[in-house]
Amino acid sequence: MLLWLLLPVVLVAVAVIYKVWDMVSALSTEFMGPIPCTLEDPDSTTAVSCPTIFDAPTKALSCIIPAYNEEARLSSTLDEALAYLQRRRDRQGPQFTYEIIIVDDGSKDGTARVATSYTRKYGIDTVRLLRVSANRGKGHAVKRGMLVARGEYCLLMDADGATRFSDLEKLEAELDKILQPSFGRPPASRAATGDTQGPLGVAYGSRAHLAKDAVVKRTRLRNLLTQGFHFLVYFVAGTRVKDTQCGFKLFTRRAAAILFSNMRLQRWCFDVELLYLADQLQIPVCEVCVNWTEMPGSKIRATSVLLMATELLILKVMYQVLGIWAIHSELTLRKKAS
């Protein structure tokens, strides 16, 4: 009798283990050979050549916007971003150059059509559409956009426009305070070894200062799930950053190159993986309070919470317990990119 009672539990456990292993195998496979993406020019039939983040920067700033079924919210976000960037160019002069890269993560609505209309209006040098052949998740979309960025600094921002775009200046100011010339080496050592590839640093936009108000507004279940997620983040990456999930982050080009080239997760918890990688590589990270408004149309569901927990456990096991996922050096990544 006991055997029959345990059998369903065993079968469920085997099914879960198989599913997790299948996820890990897919992540490892796509890390070695990612699915195709295309940079599109709506006014040309010729394919646009994709730059690589390991090339020298040709823009001051790249803004990467991952978008999945964002037809309704994308226009207002682009209008705010482009208005700010043009005002700043008028203020700073022509040396402030920028690009916006919209990464369409296999959308089923008119996201690509909206993005294309902005490319036609502002030109492909300013607004670029990168199309992923199939939906793989926000993390995958961000990675693909970052790896073709041309900016000296690279900003990740959500398509919903929940964060005030002008808060970019807050991130820049705090990031400037923590920049280091190389991987823990002083400037003299850097010069002696020919290491002149740019500074390292990451600024995480944060809503942690809004946490008390959020707790009051959320349901008990939502608060419980949030606390559980924070515990898992602490378990994997420590308490270096209180809010890892805010979709507003700024990277130096060099930090973006090595972090995103090493990143494997493709959906919700890629932010935590980036934080873990930065810690292992001794890349400085700061957390910066930003203005944030909760926008309608959230894509987080109950199943998303389970997937987030699974991804965090995968991180823990693959990096720290089994050590199967290696963190590649900058030299190795540059050779792979070339």
PDB file of N, CA, C and O in Angstrom, residues 86-111:
ATOM      1  N   GLN A  86      17.087  63.576 -27.686  1.00  0.00           N
ATOM      2  CA  GLN A  86      17.286  64.727 -28.568  1.00  0.00           C
ATOM      3  C   GLN A  86      17.563  65.993 -27.766  1.00  0.00           C
ATOM      4  O   GLN A  86      18.441  66.799 -28.134  1.00  0.00           O
ATOM      5  N   ARG A  87      16.841  66.187 -26.660  1.00  0.00           N
ATOM      6  CA  ARG A  87      17.099  67.348 -25.800  1.00  0.00           C
ATOM      7  C   ARG A  87      18.527  67.312 -25.264  1.00  0.00           C
ATOM      8  O   ARG A  87      19.210  68.340 -25.202  1.00  0.00           O
ATOM      9  N   ARG A  88      18.955  66.128 -24.891  1.00  0.00           N
ATOM     10  CA  ARG A  88      20.302  66.002 -24.348  1.00  0.00           C
ATOM     11  C   ARG A  88      21.345  66.250 -25.432  1.00  0.00           C
ATOM     12  O   ARG A  88      22.387  66.856 -25.165  1.00  0.00           O
ATOM     13  N   ARG A  89      21.087  65.819 -26.626  1.00  0.00           N
ATOM     14  CA  ARG A  89      22.007  66.082 -27.739  1.00  0.00           C
ATOM     15  C   ARG A  89      22.084  67.584 -28.015  1.00  0.00           C
ATOM     16  O   ARG A  89      23.165  68.130 -28.260  1.00  0.00           O
ATOM     17  N   ASP A  90      20.944  68.256 -27.948  1.00  0.00           N
ATOM     18  CA  ASP A  90      20.930  69.706 -28.139  1.00  0.00           C
ATOM     19  C   ASP A  90      21.755  70.400 -27.048  1.00  0.00           C
ATOM     20  O   ASP A  90      22.406  71.417 -27.308  1.00  0.00           O
ATOM     21  N   ARG A  91      21.721  69.834 -25.838  1.00  0.00           N
ATOM     22  CA  ARG A  91      22.429  70.429 -24.707  1.00  0.00           C
ATOM     23  C   ARG A  91      23.928  70.130 -24.757  1.00  0.00           C
ATOM     24  O   ARG A  91      24.751  71.004 -24.494  1.00  0.00           O
ATOM     25  N   GLN A  92      24.283  68.893 -25.079  1.00  0.00           N
ATOM     26  CA  GLN A  92      25.681  68.463 -25.020  1.00  0.00           C
ATOM     27  C   GLN A  92      26.427  68.623 -26.333  1.00  0.00           C
ATOM     28  O   GLN A  92      27.663  68.660 -26.350  1.00  0.00           O
ATOM     29  N   GLY A  93      25.691  68.689 -27.429  1.00  0.00           N
ATOM     30  CA  GLY A  93      26.343  68.833 -28.719  1.00  0.00           C
ATOM     31  C   GLY A  93      26.392  67.526 -29.494  1.00  0.00           C
ATOM     32  O   GLY A  93      25.973  66.469 -29.001  1.00  0.00           O
ATOM     33  N   PRO A  94      26.917  67.557 -30.711  1.00  0.00           N
ATOM     34  CA  PRO A  94      26.886  66.392 -31.613  1.00  0.00           C
ATOM     35  C   PRO A  94      27.708  65.206 -31.127  1.00  0.00           C
ATOM     36  O   PRO A  94      27.561  64.096 -31.652  1.00  0.00           O
ATOM     37  N   GLN A  95      28.574  65.418 -30.130  1.00  0.00           N
ATOM     38  CA  GLN A  95      29.362  64.284 -29.619  1.00  0.00           C
ATOM     39  C   GLN A  95      28.489  63.295 -28.842  1.00  0.00           C
ATOM     40  O   GLN A  95      28.897  62.150 -28.621  1.00  0.00           O
ATOM     41  N   PHE A  96      27.287  63.747 -28.408  1.00  0.00           N
ATOM     42  CA  PHE A  96      26.378  62.817 -27.735  1.00  0.00           C
ATOM     43  C   PHE A  96      25.563  62.088 -28.801  1.00  0.00           C
ATOM     44  O   PHE A  96      24.558  62.565 -29.305  1.00  0.00           O
ATOM     45  N   THR A  97      26.031  60.927 -29.179  1.00  0.00           N
ATOM     46  CA  THR A  97      25.354  60.108 -30.186  1.00  0.00           C
ATOM     47  C   THR A  97      24.683  58.924 -29.507  1.00  0.00           C
ATOM     48  O   THR A  97      25.128  58.468 -28.455  1.00  0.00           O
ATOM     49  N   TYR A  98      23.624  58.428 -30.102  1.00  0.00           N
ATOM     50  CA  TYR A  98      22.858  57.378 -29.436  1.00  0.00           C
ATOM     51  C   TYR A  98      22.149  56.496 -30.461  1.00  0.00           C
ATOM     52  O   TYR A  98      21.990  56.858 -31.632  1.00  0.00           O
ATOM     53  N   GLU A  99      21.735  55.347 -29.969  1.00  0.00           N
ATOM     54  CA  GLU A  99      20.903  54.429 -30.745  1.00  0.00           C
ATOM     55  C   GLU A  99      19.929  53.746 -29.803  1.00  0.00           C
ATOM     56  O   GLU A  99      20.211  53.576 -28.606  1.00  0.00           O
ATOM     57  N   ILE A 100      18.776  53.392 -30.334  1.00  0.00           N
ATOM     58  CA  ILE A 100      17.815  52.566 -29.615  1.00  0.00           C
ATOM     59  C   ILE A 100      17.668  51.254 -30.385  1.00  0.00           C
ATOM     60  O   ILE A 100      17.425  51.261 -31.595  1.00  0.00           O
ATOM     61  N   ILE A 101      17.875  50.153 -29.681  1.00  0.00           N
ATOM     62  CA  ILE A 101      17.739  48.825 -30.292  1.00  0.00           C
ATOM     63  C   ILE A 101      16.517  48.143 -29.692  1.00  0.00           C
ATOM     64  O   ILE A 101      16.488  47.817 -28.507  1.00  0.00           O
ATOM     65  N   ILE A 102      15.490  47.969 -30.508  1.00  0.00           N
ATOM     66  CA  ILE A 102      14.280  47.258 -30.079  1.00  0.00           C
ATOM     67  C   ILE A 102      14.441  45.800 -30.480  1.00  0.00           C
ATOM     68  O   ILE A 102      14.629  45.488 -31.668  1.00  0.00           O
ATOM     69  N   VAL A 103      14.393  44.907 -29.506  1.00  0.00           N
ATOM     70  CA  VAL A 103      14.567  43.480 -29.793  1.00  0.00           C
ATOM     71  C   VAL A 103      13.197  42.811 -29.738  1.00  0.00           C
ATOM     72  O   VAL A 103      12.619  42.624 -28.667  1.00  0.00           O
ATOM     73  N   ASP A 104      12.647  42.504 -30.910  1.00  0.00           N
ATOM     74  CA  ASP A 104      11.344  41.854 -31.000  1.00  0.00           C
ATOM     75  C   ASP A 104      11.534  40.361 -30.748  1.00  0.00           C
ATOM     76  O   ASP A 104      12.066  39.641 -31.584  1.00  0.00           O
ATOM     77  N   ASP A 105      11.087  39.913 -29.566  1.00  0.00           N
ATOM     78  CA  ASP A 105      11.322  38.540 -29.123  1.00  0.00           C
ATOM     79  C   ASP A 105      10.228  37.604 -29.613  1.00  0.00           C
ATOM     80  O   ASP A 105       9.523  36.967 -28.836  1.00  0.00           O
ATOM     81  N   GLY A 106      10.060  37.534 -30.932  1.00  0.00           N
ATOM     82  CA  GLY A 106       9.070  36.634 -31.508  1.00  0.00           C
ATOM     83  C   GLY A 106       7.638  37.040 -31.230  1.00  0.00           C
ATOM     84  O   GLY A 106       6.766  36.179 -31.016  1.00  0.00           O
ATOM     85  N   SER A 107       7.353  38.349 -31.246  1.00  0.00           N
ATOM     86  CA  SER A 107       6.005  38.844 -30.937  1.00  0.00           C
ATOM     87  C   SER A 107       4.976  38.347 -31.940  1.00  0.00           C
ATOM     88  O   SER A 107       5.276  38.150 -33.121  1.00  0.00           O
ATOM     89  N   LYS A 108       3.743  38.210 -31.449  1.00  0.00           N
ATOM     90  CA  LYS A 108       2.642  37.771 -32.298  1.00  0.00           C
ATOM     91  C   LYS A 108       1.713  38.921 -32.671  1.00  0.00           C
ATOM     92  O   LYS A 108       0.737  38.723 -33.399  1.00  0.00           O
ATOM     93  N   ASP A 109       1.983  40.117 -32.149  1.00  0.00           N
ATOM     94  CA  ASP A 109       1.151  41.273 -32.460  1.00  0.00           C
ATOM     95  C   ASP A 109       1.927  42.222 -33.377  1.00  0.00           C
ATOM     96  O   ASP A 109       2.799  41.794 -34.123  1.00  0.00           O
ATOM     97  N   GLY A 110       1.605  43.509 -33.320  1.00  0.00           N
ATOM     98  CA  GLY A 110       2.220  44.477 -34.216  1.00  0.00           C
ATOM     99  C   GLY A 110       3.447  45.167 -33.658  1.00  0.00           C
ATOM    100  O   GLY A 110       3.772  46.291 -34.093  1.00  0.00           O
ATOM    101  N   THR A 111       4.156  44.539 -32.721  1.00  0.00           N
ATOM    102  CA  THR A 111       5.355  45.144 -32.137  1.00  0.00           C
ATOM    103  C   THR A 111       6.376  45.527 -33.209  1.00  0.00           C
ATOM    104  O   THR A 111       6.917  46.641 -33.207  1.00  0.00           O
TER     105      THR A 111
END
